[in-house]
């Protein structure tokens, strides 16, 4: 192997790569927030007394979970302008990530809600609380606690999936790396560095998830 | 003024009236022609073999179970399809469950203040003062900052009683409150219930604790196969039951204890 490592392009490109890491984290956090909203909203609507609403949520989950994310993000980016909705790549990527993550979050959070005993709901109702209060004040937190590990690993996956947004040239790490690579032809060095950056970002997010867990979900259970 | 003092002494005004109540679970008829009037301050013990409909009956009173025929009135409010009447009744009727059903993510104090603050719009300070007074009454105030999982079963059930009392109910429903407890914890819960009875609370208790029935019940009601078979004051019920099924049931249950 006569390949000589040359990290000069990486070192020269470091400021833009680090800035792009922030872009990636922005997409990830934006996507997670949207996914949580869609996830919780979807779980509520999935138990709606109105049958077409339940059906719509199920269809949404099926559609998103059984089609590739790359196609979804292209669809949102190229198809929506035909419907008169033109968005920049970065908001498009956040929406696509949120929709995709949201579909998975619906199924995960639903599992958590189903794990809560009926007695909890009945105790809340018997105390005069409305159904929506029972969900929000009694069911939601223990349900999220129950599925917290699944939800956070789904969110790590969402963070790594932000790299797909390079396909529509959203501002994030992979697309900036591609530019540096095509200028320098130092593929190994550039993607080696980028791999390391993703790893560090995942670790960072996992430790934040851990902090949130110990802060909000650490009440004792038997 | 505490919630317990809301309860008036026994008068002739029926606080709960059930008229010709029928309930089905699909094809299975769970309750048949239930007629029951409970006066303010009265203590009723409901007993009967498992599957006889006792729990179903009291769960109809606060509309945790829907029923297909008949009428139920609580404090003059007719339970109807109007959700407003259901909420109104639930605010008047406290319930204690077999499995305690404390909220695991809330402290003992928060378990007690949640519904008064959210349902009665009570201020936090007032809700906490009420909760502390009632937790003190069930002798568990020192555990106020703990979480349910840190308490024993008996302690959890006493918290559940305090939590229900924090809403200032006029009636308390007990659904086998000691059945899930280890034997050594039954007494502390029964003592709490006896104290509540002595303070004049209107109570309907589904229980097999016949000592409790003897001590506090004004009437013991025996149910079988979804029907009220027999009702009598405890001294008559235990010494001179009139129905065969009652005799058989008492034979089994008193033998076991």
Short mmCIF file of C-alpha atoms in Angstrom, two decimals:
data_model
loop_
_atom_site.label_atom_id
_atom_site.label_comp_id
_atom_site.label_asym_id
_atom_site.label_seq_id
_atom_site.Cartn_x
_atom_site.Cartn_y
_atom_site.Cartn_z
CA UNK A 1 0.00 0.00 0.00
CA UNK A 2 1.65 3.14 -1.23
CA UNK A 3 -1.05 5.55 -0.16
CA UNK A 4 0.34 8.57 1.72
CA UNK A 5 -2.02 10.09 4.21
CA UNK A 6 -2.51 13.80 3.81
CA UNK A 7 -4.82 15.48 6.27
CA UNK A 8 -4.12 18.98 5.00
CA UNK A 9 -7.54 19.35 3.31
CA UNK A 10 -9.22 18.15 6.51
CA UNK A 11 -7.22 20.54 8.66
CA UNK A 12 -7.82 23.42 6.30
CA UNK A 13 -11.48 22.52 6.10
CA UNK A 14 -11.84 22.04 9.86
CA UNK A 15 -13.73 25.30 10.53
CA UNK A 16 -16.32 24.51 7.87
CA UNK A 17 -16.56 20.88 8.98
CA UNK A 18 -17.15 21.88 12.61
CA UNK A 19 -19.71 24.46 11.54
CA UNK A 20 -21.39 21.76 9.47
CA UNK A 21 -21.55 19.58 12.60
CA UNK A 22 -23.72 22.29 14.13
CA UNK A 23 -25.85 22.13 10.99
CA UNK A 24 -26.23 18.39 11.46
CA UNK A 25 -27.14 18.80 15.12
CA UNK A 26 -29.65 21.48 14.14
CA UNK A 27 -31.32 19.12 11.67
CA UNK A 28 -31.28 16.33 14.26
CA UNK A 29 -32.74 18.38 17.10
CA UNK A 30 -35.33 19.99 14.84
CA UNK A 31 -36.28 16.57 13.52
CA UNK A 32 -36.54 15.12 17.03
CA UNK A 33 -38.79 17.92 18.28
CA UNK A 34 -41.07 17.47 15.29
CA UNK A 35 -40.95 13.68 15.69
CA UNK A 36 -41.97 13.91 19.36
CA UNK A 37 -44.88 16.20 18.48
CA UNK A 38 -46.00 13.91 15.65
CA UNK A 39 -45.42 10.85 17.85
CA UNK A 40 -47.53 12.03 20.79
CA UNK A 41 -50.15 13.63 18.56
CA UNK A 42 -50.33 10.50 16.45
CA UNK A 43 -50.78 8.28 19.51
CA UNK A 44 -53.70 10.44 20.65
CA UNK A 45 -55.29 10.49 17.20
CA UNK A 46 -54.75 6.76 16.75
CA UNK A 47 -57.25 6.22 19.59
CA UNK A 48 -59.65 8.81 18.25
CA UNK A 49 -63.34 7.90 18.38
CA UNK A 50 -63.53 8.97 14.72
CA UNK A 51 -62.68 5.97 12.58
CA UNK A 52 -61.25 7.81 9.51
CA UNK A 53 -58.82 9.64 11.80
CA UNK A 54 -57.55 6.36 13.24
CA UNK A 55 -57.31 4.97 9.75
CA UNK A 56 -55.35 7.99 8.55
CA UNK A 57 -52.77 7.65 11.32
CA UNK A 58 -52.31 3.95 10.57
CA UNK A 59 -51.93 4.68 6.86
CA UNK A 60 -49.36 7.40 7.61
CA UNK A 61 -47.31 5.03 9.76
CA UNK A 62 -47.47 2.29 7.13
CA UNK A 63 -46.50 4.64 4.32
CA UNK A 64 -43.52 6.17 6.08
CA UNK A 65 -42.16 2.99 7.61
CA UNK A 66 -42.30 1.04 4.38
CA UNK A 67 -40.68 3.52 2.01
CA UNK A 68 -37.06 4.73 1.83
CA UNK A 69 -36.16 7.96 3.55
CA UNK A 70 -34.23 9.12 0.49
CA UNK A 71 -37.40 8.86 -1.57
CA UNK A 72 -39.39 10.65 1.12
CA UNK A 73 -37.00 13.57 1.29
CA UNK A 74 -36.89 13.83 -2.55
CA UNK A 75 -40.66 13.67 -2.65
CA UNK A 76 -41.01 16.49 -0.14
CA UNK A 77 -38.31 18.56 -1.84
CA UNK A 78 -39.38 18.13 -5.45
CA UNK A 79 -43.06 17.29 -5.28
CA UNK A 80 -44.23 19.94 -2.84
CA UNK A 81 -43.24 22.88 -5.07
CA UNK A 82 -45.63 21.46 -7.65
CA UNK A 83 -48.32 21.95 -5.02
CA UNK A 84 -47.16 25.54 -4.57
CA UNK A 85 -45.06 24.91 -1.45
CA UNK A 86 -41.42 25.81 -2.00
CA UNK A 87 -39.07 25.29 0.94
CA UNK A 88 -35.31 25.64 1.32
CA UNK A 89 -33.29 22.42 1.66
CA UNK A 90 -32.68 22.77 5.39
CA UNK A 91 -36.32 23.24 6.53
CA UNK A 92 -37.28 20.54 4.03
CA UNK A 93 -34.78 18.19 5.66
CA UNK A 94 -36.10 18.98 9.17
CA UNK A 95 -39.66 18.32 8.04
CA UNK A 96 -38.69 15.07 6.32
CA UNK A 97 -36.71 13.89 9.35
CA UNK A 98 -39.56 14.84 11.68
CA UNK A 99 -42.15 13.04 9.57
CA UNK A 100 -39.99 9.95 9.25
CA UNK A 101 -38.97 9.91 12.92
CA UNK A 102 -42.56 10.75 13.90
CA UNK A 103 -43.94 7.63 12.23
CA UNK A 104 -41.53 5.46 14.20
CA UNK A 105 -42.18 7.48 17.35
CA UNK A 106 -45.93 6.85 17.05
CA UNK A 107 -45.38 3.11 17.16
CA UNK A 108 -42.81 3.31 19.96
CA UNK A 109 -44.83 5.68 22.17
CA UNK A 110 -47.99 3.66 21.54
CA UNK A 111 -46.21 0.64 22.96
CA UNK A 112 -45.42 2.67 26.06
CA UNK A 113 -48.99 3.88 26.45
CA UNK A 114 -50.26 0.32 26.13
CA UNK A 115 -47.90 -0.78 28.88
CA UNK A 116 -49.67 1.50 31.38
CA UNK A 117 -52.27 -0.42 33.37
CA UNK A 118 -55.94 0.38 32.93
CA UNK A 119 -56.10 0.99 36.67
CA UNK A 120 -54.01 4.16 36.27
CA UNK A 121 -56.53 5.57 33.83
CA UNK A 122 -59.46 4.54 36.01
CA UNK A 123 -57.90 6.11 39.09
CA UNK A 124 -57.53 9.38 37.19
CA UNK A 125 -61.09 9.29 35.87
CA UNK A 126 -62.47 8.38 39.30
CA UNK A 127 -60.76 11.51 40.66
CA UNK A 128 -62.76 13.62 38.23
CA UNK A 129 -60.01 14.25 35.68
CA UNK A 130 -60.93 14.42 32.00
CA UNK A 131 -59.63 11.87 29.54
CA UNK A 132 -57.15 14.35 28.08
CA UNK A 133 -55.88 15.27 31.56
CA UNK A 134 -55.48 11.60 32.40
CA UNK A 135 -53.36 11.11 29.28
CA UNK A 136 -51.24 14.20 29.81
CA UNK A 137 -50.81 14.08 33.59
CA UNK A 138 -50.94 10.37 34.42
CA UNK A 139 -50.22 8.18 31.40
CA UNK A 140 -47.67 10.11 29.37
CA UNK A 141 -44.68 10.29 31.68
CA UNK A 142 -44.65 6.62 32.78
CA UNK A 143 -45.30 5.66 29.14
CA UNK A 144 -42.30 7.68 27.93
CA UNK A 145 -40.20 6.26 30.72
CA UNK A 146 -41.09 2.73 29.63
CA UNK A 147 -39.96 3.28 26.04
CA UNK A 148 -37.22 5.83 26.65
CA UNK A 149 -34.35 3.54 25.52
CA UNK A 150 -36.15 2.64 22.26
CA UNK A 151 -37.09 6.25 21.59
CA UNK A 152 -33.58 7.57 22.16
CA UNK A 153 -31.97 4.92 19.97
CA UNK A 154 -34.49 5.85 17.28
CA UNK A 155 -33.35 9.45 17.74
CA UNK A 156 -29.68 8.49 17.35
CA UNK A 157 -30.71 6.80 14.12
CA UNK A 158 -32.52 9.99 13.11
CA UNK A 159 -29.32 11.95 13.80
CA UNK A 160 -27.29 9.67 11.53
CA UNK A 161 -30.01 9.82 8.89
CA UNK A 162 -29.42 13.60 8.59
CA UNK A 163 -26.54 12.63 6.25
CA UNK A 164 -29.15 11.63 3.67
CA UNK A 165 -30.17 15.29 3.54
CA UNK A 166 -26.94 15.87 1.60
CA UNK A 167 -28.92 14.55 -1.37
CA UNK A 168 -30.90 17.79 -1.44
CA UNK A 169 -27.84 19.84 -0.41
CA UNK A 170 -29.12 20.74 3.03
CA UNK A 171 -26.48 22.32 5.20
CA UNK A 172 -25.01 19.48 7.24
CA UNK A 173 -21.77 17.56 7.72
CA UNK A 174 -21.92 15.05 4.88
CA UNK A 175 -22.61 17.60 2.15
CA UNK A 176 -19.79 19.85 3.37
CA UNK A 177 -17.51 16.80 3.48
CA UNK A 178 -18.48 15.88 -0.06
CA UNK A 179 -17.43 19.34 -1.24
CA UNK A 180 -14.05 19.14 0.50
CA UNK A 181 -13.55 15.64 -0.84
CA UNK A 182 -14.35 16.58 -4.44
CA UNK A 183 -11.98 19.54 -4.21
CA UNK A 184 -9.10 17.52 -2.74
CA UNK A 185 -9.72 13.89 -3.71
CA UNK A 186 -8.70 12.98 -0.14
CA UNK A 187 -11.69 10.65 0.31
CA UNK A 188 -10.19 8.43 2.99
CA UNK A 189 -9.02 11.30 5.18
CA UNK A 190 -12.18 13.36 4.79
CA UNK A 191 -14.62 10.52 5.46
CA UNK A 192 -12.41 9.17 8.21
CA UNK A 193 -12.65 12.50 9.97
CA UNK A 194 -16.37 12.76 9.28
CA UNK A 195 -16.94 9.29 10.75
CA UNK A 196 -15.22 10.43 13.91
CA UNK A 197 -17.38 13.57 14.04
CA UNK A 198 -20.58 11.54 13.75
CA UNK A 199 -19.38 9.22 16.48
CA UNK A 200 -18.67 12.15 18.80
CA UNK A 201 -22.05 13.72 18.04
CA UNK A 202 -23.84 10.45 18.81
CA UNK A 203 -21.99 10.15 22.10
CA UNK A 204 -22.82 13.74 22.93
CA UNK A 205 -26.52 13.17 22.26
CA UNK A 206 -26.53 9.91 24.21
CA UNK A 207 -25.08 11.65 27.24
CA UNK A 208 -27.70 14.40 26.92
CA UNK A 209 -30.40 11.72 26.71
CA UNK A 210 -28.88 10.16 29.83
CA UNK A 211 -29.05 13.48 31.66
CA UNK A 212 -32.68 13.95 30.66
CA UNK A 213 -33.43 10.44 31.87
CA UNK A 214 -31.85 10.99 35.26
CA UNK A 215 -33.54 14.37 35.58
CA UNK A 216 -37.09 13.49 34.51
CA UNK A 217 -37.51 9.73 34.50
CA UNK A 218 -35.62 8.61 37.57
CA UNK A 219 -38.52 8.15 40.01
CA UNK A 220 -38.30 4.76 41.74
CA UNK A 221 -40.37 1.82 40.57
CA UNK A 222 -40.68 -1.54 42.23
CA UNK B 1 -63.48 22.47 57.44
CA UNK B 2 -62.17 19.20 56.21
CA UNK B 3 -63.50 16.97 53.52
CA UNK B 4 -64.59 14.38 56.06
CA UNK B 5 -66.83 16.86 57.79
CA UNK B 6 -68.76 17.35 54.57
CA UNK B 7 -70.40 14.04 55.25
CA UNK B 8 -73.67 14.54 57.00
CA UNK B 9 -75.01 12.15 59.61
CA UNK B 10 -77.38 9.40 58.57
CA UNK B 11 -80.64 10.84 57.37
CA UNK B 12 -83.45 9.52 55.23
CA UNK B 13 -82.28 11.35 52.09
CA UNK B 14 -80.96 8.73 49.68
CA UNK B 15 -77.54 9.78 48.50
CA UNK B 16 -77.23 7.03 45.92
CA UNK B 17 -80.16 5.48 44.13
CA UNK B 18 -79.88 2.63 41.65
CA UNK B 19 -83.08 1.66 39.87
CA UNK B 20 -83.49 -1.46 37.75
CA UNK B 21 -79.88 -1.38 36.58
CA UNK B 22 -78.90 -4.03 34.03
CA UNK B 23 -75.47 -4.47 32.59
CA UNK B 24 -74.14 -6.79 29.93
CA UNK B 25 -70.61 -7.53 28.80
CA UNK B 26 -71.52 -8.54 25.28
CA UNK B 27 -73.66 -11.63 25.73
CA UNK B 28 -72.85 -12.02 29.41
CA UNK B 29 -75.29 -10.37 31.79
CA UNK B 30 -73.19 -8.93 34.60
CA UNK B 31 -75.92 -7.15 36.59
CA UNK B 32 -79.61 -7.94 36.73
CA UNK B 33 -82.24 -5.54 38.03
CA UNK B 34 -80.12 -3.86 40.68
CA UNK B 35 -82.15 -1.70 43.04
CA UNK B 36 -80.32 0.02 45.83
CA UNK B 37 -80.78 3.16 47.88
CA UNK B 38 -77.99 4.37 50.12
CA UNK B 39 -78.70 7.08 52.68
CA UNK B 40 -76.17 9.72 53.61
CA UNK B 41 -73.89 8.37 56.30
CA UNK B 42 -74.85 4.77 55.65
CA UNK B 43 -72.20 2.06 55.45
CA UNK B 44 -72.83 -0.81 53.09
CA UNK B 45 -70.74 -3.92 52.75
CA UNK B 46 -71.10 -5.82 49.48
CA UNK B 47 -70.01 -9.42 49.45
CA UNK B 48 -70.44 -12.46 47.31
CA UNK B 49 -68.45 -15.01 45.32
CA UNK B 50 -66.02 -13.78 42.69
CA UNK B 51 -67.74 -12.89 39.46
CA UNK B 52 -70.96 -12.06 41.26
CA UNK B 53 -70.94 -8.46 40.05
CA UNK B 54 -70.00 -6.60 43.25
CA UNK B 55 -67.17 -4.63 41.72
CA UNK B 56 -69.16 -4.02 38.57
CA UNK B 57 -71.98 -2.60 40.68
CA UNK B 58 -69.90 0.00 42.48
CA UNK B 59 -68.01 0.84 39.29
CA UNK B 60 -71.33 1.76 37.69
CA UNK B 61 -71.87 4.38 40.39
CA UNK B 62 -68.95 6.51 39.17
CA UNK B 63 -69.42 5.43 35.58
CA UNK B 64 -66.22 3.46 35.21
CA UNK B 65 -68.60 0.88 33.81
CA UNK B 66 -71.45 1.77 31.54
CA UNK B 67 -74.79 0.04 32.05
CA UNK B 68 -77.45 -0.63 29.47
CA UNK B 69 -80.68 -0.25 31.44
CA UNK B 70 -81.95 1.52 34.51
CA UNK B 71 -80.96 4.74 36.23
CA UNK B 72 -78.40 5.83 38.80
CA UNK B 73 -78.63 9.04 40.78
CA UNK B 74 -75.94 10.39 43.05
CA UNK B 75 -76.79 13.40 45.19
CA UNK B 76 -79.74 14.06 42.90
CA UNK B 77 -77.54 14.04 39.79
CA UNK B 78 -78.71 11.49 37.26
CA UNK B 79 -75.80 9.78 35.55
CA UNK B 80 -76.49 10.28 31.89
CA UNK B 81 -74.86 10.39 28.56
CA UNK B 82 -74.04 14.05 29.24
CA UNK B 83 -70.35 14.00 30.19
CA UNK B 84 -70.95 16.90 32.57
CA UNK B 85 -73.01 14.74 34.90
CA UNK B 86 -70.31 12.07 34.92
CA UNK B 87 -67.68 14.61 35.98
CA UNK B 88 -70.02 16.06 38.59
CA UNK B 89 -70.68 12.63 40.08
CA UNK B 90 -67.02 11.66 40.04
CA UNK B 91 -66.15 14.76 42.03
CA UNK B 92 -68.62 13.65 44.72
CA UNK B 93 -67.59 10.00 44.77
CA UNK B 94 -64.16 8.83 45.90
CA UNK B 95 -62.88 5.41 44.95
CA UNK B 96 -60.24 3.12 46.40
CA UNK B 97 -59.02 0.25 44.22
CA UNK B 98 -57.73 -3.21 45.00
CA UNK B 99 -54.36 -2.43 43.42
CA UNK B 100 -54.05 1.08 44.93
CA UNK B 101 -53.38 2.65 41.52
CA UNK B 102 -51.17 5.38 42.90
CA UNK B 103 -49.41 7.36 40.19
CA UNK B 104 -45.81 6.07 40.22
CA UNK B 105 -44.22 9.23 38.80
CA UNK B 106 -45.68 11.51 41.46
CA UNK B 107 -44.75 11.79 45.12
CA UNK B 108 -47.31 10.88 47.76
CA UNK B 109 -48.12 14.56 48.18
CA UNK B 110 -48.43 15.14 44.43
CA UNK B 111 -50.69 12.10 44.13
CA UNK B 112 -52.99 13.84 46.60
CA UNK B 113 -52.87 17.33 45.11
CA UNK B 114 -53.14 16.48 41.39
CA UNK B 115 -56.89 16.11 41.09
CA UNK B 116 -57.89 18.91 43.50
CA UNK B 117 -55.68 21.31 41.54
CA UNK B 118 -56.66 20.12 38.07
CA UNK B 119 -60.27 19.14 38.59
CA UNK B 120 -61.41 21.49 41.37
CA UNK B 121 -59.01 24.32 40.38
CA UNK B 122 -57.75 24.49 43.94
CA UNK B 123 -54.61 26.57 44.54
CA UNK B 124 -51.42 24.61 45.11
CA UNK B 125 -51.07 25.94 48.66
CA UNK B 126 -54.61 24.98 49.58
CA UNK B 127 -54.37 21.57 47.90
CA UNK B 128 -51.13 20.83 49.74
CA UNK B 129 -52.55 21.93 53.08
CA UNK B 130 -55.58 19.67 52.55
CA UNK B 131 -53.36 16.80 51.44
CA UNK B 132 -51.06 17.11 54.43
CA UNK B 133 -54.01 17.16 56.82
CA UNK B 134 -55.51 14.04 55.27
CA UNK B 135 -52.18 12.24 55.02
CA UNK B 136 -51.79 12.97 58.70
CA UNK B 137 -55.23 11.53 59.31
CA UNK B 138 -54.28 8.25 57.64
CA UNK B 139 -51.02 8.42 59.66
CA UNK B 140 -48.63 8.63 56.76
CA UNK B 141 -47.69 12.31 56.61
CA UNK B 142 -44.01 11.52 57.20
CA UNK B 143 -43.93 9.75 53.79
CA UNK B 144 -45.33 12.74 51.87
CA UNK B 145 -42.20 13.32 49.79
CA UNK B 146 -41.66 9.66 48.88
CA UNK B 147 -42.73 7.90 45.71
CA UNK B 148 -45.34 5.10 45.80
CA UNK B 149 -42.78 2.38 44.98
CA UNK B 150 -40.94 3.25 48.20
CA UNK B 151 -43.97 2.40 50.36
CA UNK B 152 -45.43 -0.90 51.53
CA UNK B 153 -48.77 -2.07 50.19
CA UNK B 154 -50.61 -1.01 53.33
CA UNK B 155 -49.02 2.43 53.22
CA UNK B 156 -49.89 2.79 49.54
CA UNK B 157 -53.50 1.93 50.19
CA UNK B 158 -53.72 4.48 53.00
CA UNK B 159 -52.29 7.09 50.62
CA UNK B 160 -54.93 6.05 48.07
CA UNK B 161 -57.63 6.64 50.69
CA UNK B 162 -56.18 10.08 51.51
CA UNK B 163 -55.93 10.89 47.80
CA UNK B 164 -59.62 10.15 47.31
CA UNK B 165 -60.55 12.15 50.43
CA UNK B 166 -58.65 15.20 49.12
CA UNK B 167 -61.47 15.73 46.61
CA UNK B 168 -63.90 16.16 49.51
CA UNK B 169 -66.18 13.34 48.39
CA UNK B 170 -69.59 12.69 49.94
CA UNK B 171 -69.36 8.97 49.22
CA UNK B 172 -66.44 6.57 49.26
CA UNK B 173 -66.41 3.38 47.21
CA UNK B 174 -63.97 0.65 48.21
CA UNK B 175 -63.30 -2.11 45.68
CA UNK B 176 -61.69 -4.97 47.63
CA UNK B 177 -59.24 -2.57 49.29
CA UNK B 178 -57.41 -5.25 51.28
CA UNK B 179 -57.38 -8.13 48.79
CA UNK B 180 -53.98 -7.30 47.32
CA UNK B 181 -52.33 -6.77 50.71
CA UNK B 182 -50.06 -9.02 52.68
CA UNK B 183 -51.97 -10.26 55.74
CA UNK B 184 -49.98 -8.16 58.21
CA UNK B 185 -50.99 -4.98 56.38
CA UNK B 186 -54.71 -5.58 56.26
CA UNK B 187 -55.32 -4.21 59.73
CA UNK B 188 -53.80 -0.78 59.15
CA UNK B 189 -56.05 -0.25 56.13
CA UNK B 190 -59.16 -1.57 57.89
CA UNK B 191 -58.42 0.66 60.88
CA UNK B 192 -58.33 3.65 58.54
CA UNK B 193 -61.65 2.62 57.02
CA UNK B 194 -63.23 2.11 60.44
CA UNK B 195 -62.09 5.59 61.48
CA UNK B 196 -63.58 7.02 58.31
CA UNK B 197 -66.86 5.21 58.99
CA UNK B 198 -66.94 6.55 62.54
CA UNK B 199 -66.58 10.07 61.19
CA UNK B 200 -69.84 9.62 59.29
CA UNK B 201 -68.65 9.03 55.72
CA UNK B 202 -71.10 7.32 53.41
CA UNK B 203 -69.37 4.14 52.30
CA UNK B 204 -69.92 1.21 49.99
CA UNK B 205 -67.29 -1.46 50.49
CA UNK B 206 -66.76 -4.55 48.42
CA UNK B 207 -64.87 -6.74 50.85
CA UNK B 208 -64.62 -10.21 52.29
CA UNK B 209 -63.48 -8.82 55.63
CA UNK B 210 -66.44 -10.01 57.65
CA UNK B 211 -65.03 -8.62 60.89
CA UNK B 212 -65.12 -5.19 59.28
CA UNK B 213 -68.69 -5.82 58.09
CA UNK B 214 -69.78 -6.76 61.63
CA UNK B 215 -68.07 -3.72 63.09
CA UNK B 216 -69.19 -0.90 60.79
CA UNK B 217 -71.83 -2.01 58.28
CA UNK B 218 -75.39 -0.78 58.57
CA UNK B 219 -76.35 -3.28 55.92
CA UNK B 220 -74.61 -6.25 54.36
CA UNK B 221 -75.60 -7.05 50.81
CA UNK B 222 -74.96 -10.47 49.34
CA UNK B 223 -74.71 -10.78 45.58
CA UNK B 224 -74.55 -13.81 43.32
CA UNK B 225 -74.68 -14.11 39.53
CA UNK B 226 -75.20 -10.37 39.09
CA UNK B 227 -78.19 -10.13 41.39
CA UNK B 228 -78.73 -8.86 44.90
CA UNK B 229 -79.75 -12.04 46.72
CA UNK B 230 -80.07 -10.83 50.25
CA UNK B 231 -79.55 -7.72 52.33
CA UNK B 232 -79.74 -7.40 56.06
CA UNK B 233 -78.12 -5.69 59.04
CA UNK B 234 -74.93 -7.56 59.93
CA UNK B 235 -76.31 -9.11 63.13
CA UNK B 236 -79.13 -10.70 61.12
CA UNK B 237 -77.01 -11.42 58.05
CA UNK B 238 -74.40 -13.43 59.92
CA UNK B 239 -76.59 -15.20 62.49
CA UNK B 240 -79.69 -15.84 60.47
CA UNK B 241 -79.22 -15.67 56.69
CA UNK B 242 -82.36 -16.61 54.82
CA UNK B 243 -81.08 -17.77 51.42
CA UNK B 244 -79.29 -21.03 50.73
CA UNK B 245 -76.64 -19.33 48.61
CA UNK B 246 -75.89 -16.90 51.41
CA UNK B 247 -75.53 -19.74 53.89
CA UNK B 248 -73.24 -21.62 51.55
CA UNK B 249 -71.11 -18.52 50.93
CA UNK B 250 -70.87 -17.67 54.62
CA UNK B 251 -69.99 -21.27 55.38
CA UNK B 252 -67.10 -21.12 52.95
CA UNK B 253 -65.82 -17.69 53.84
CA UNK B 254 -66.11 -17.95 57.62
CA UNK B 255 -64.56 -21.37 57.52
CA UNK B 256 -61.61 -19.98 55.62
CA UNK B 257 -60.93 -17.21 58.11
#
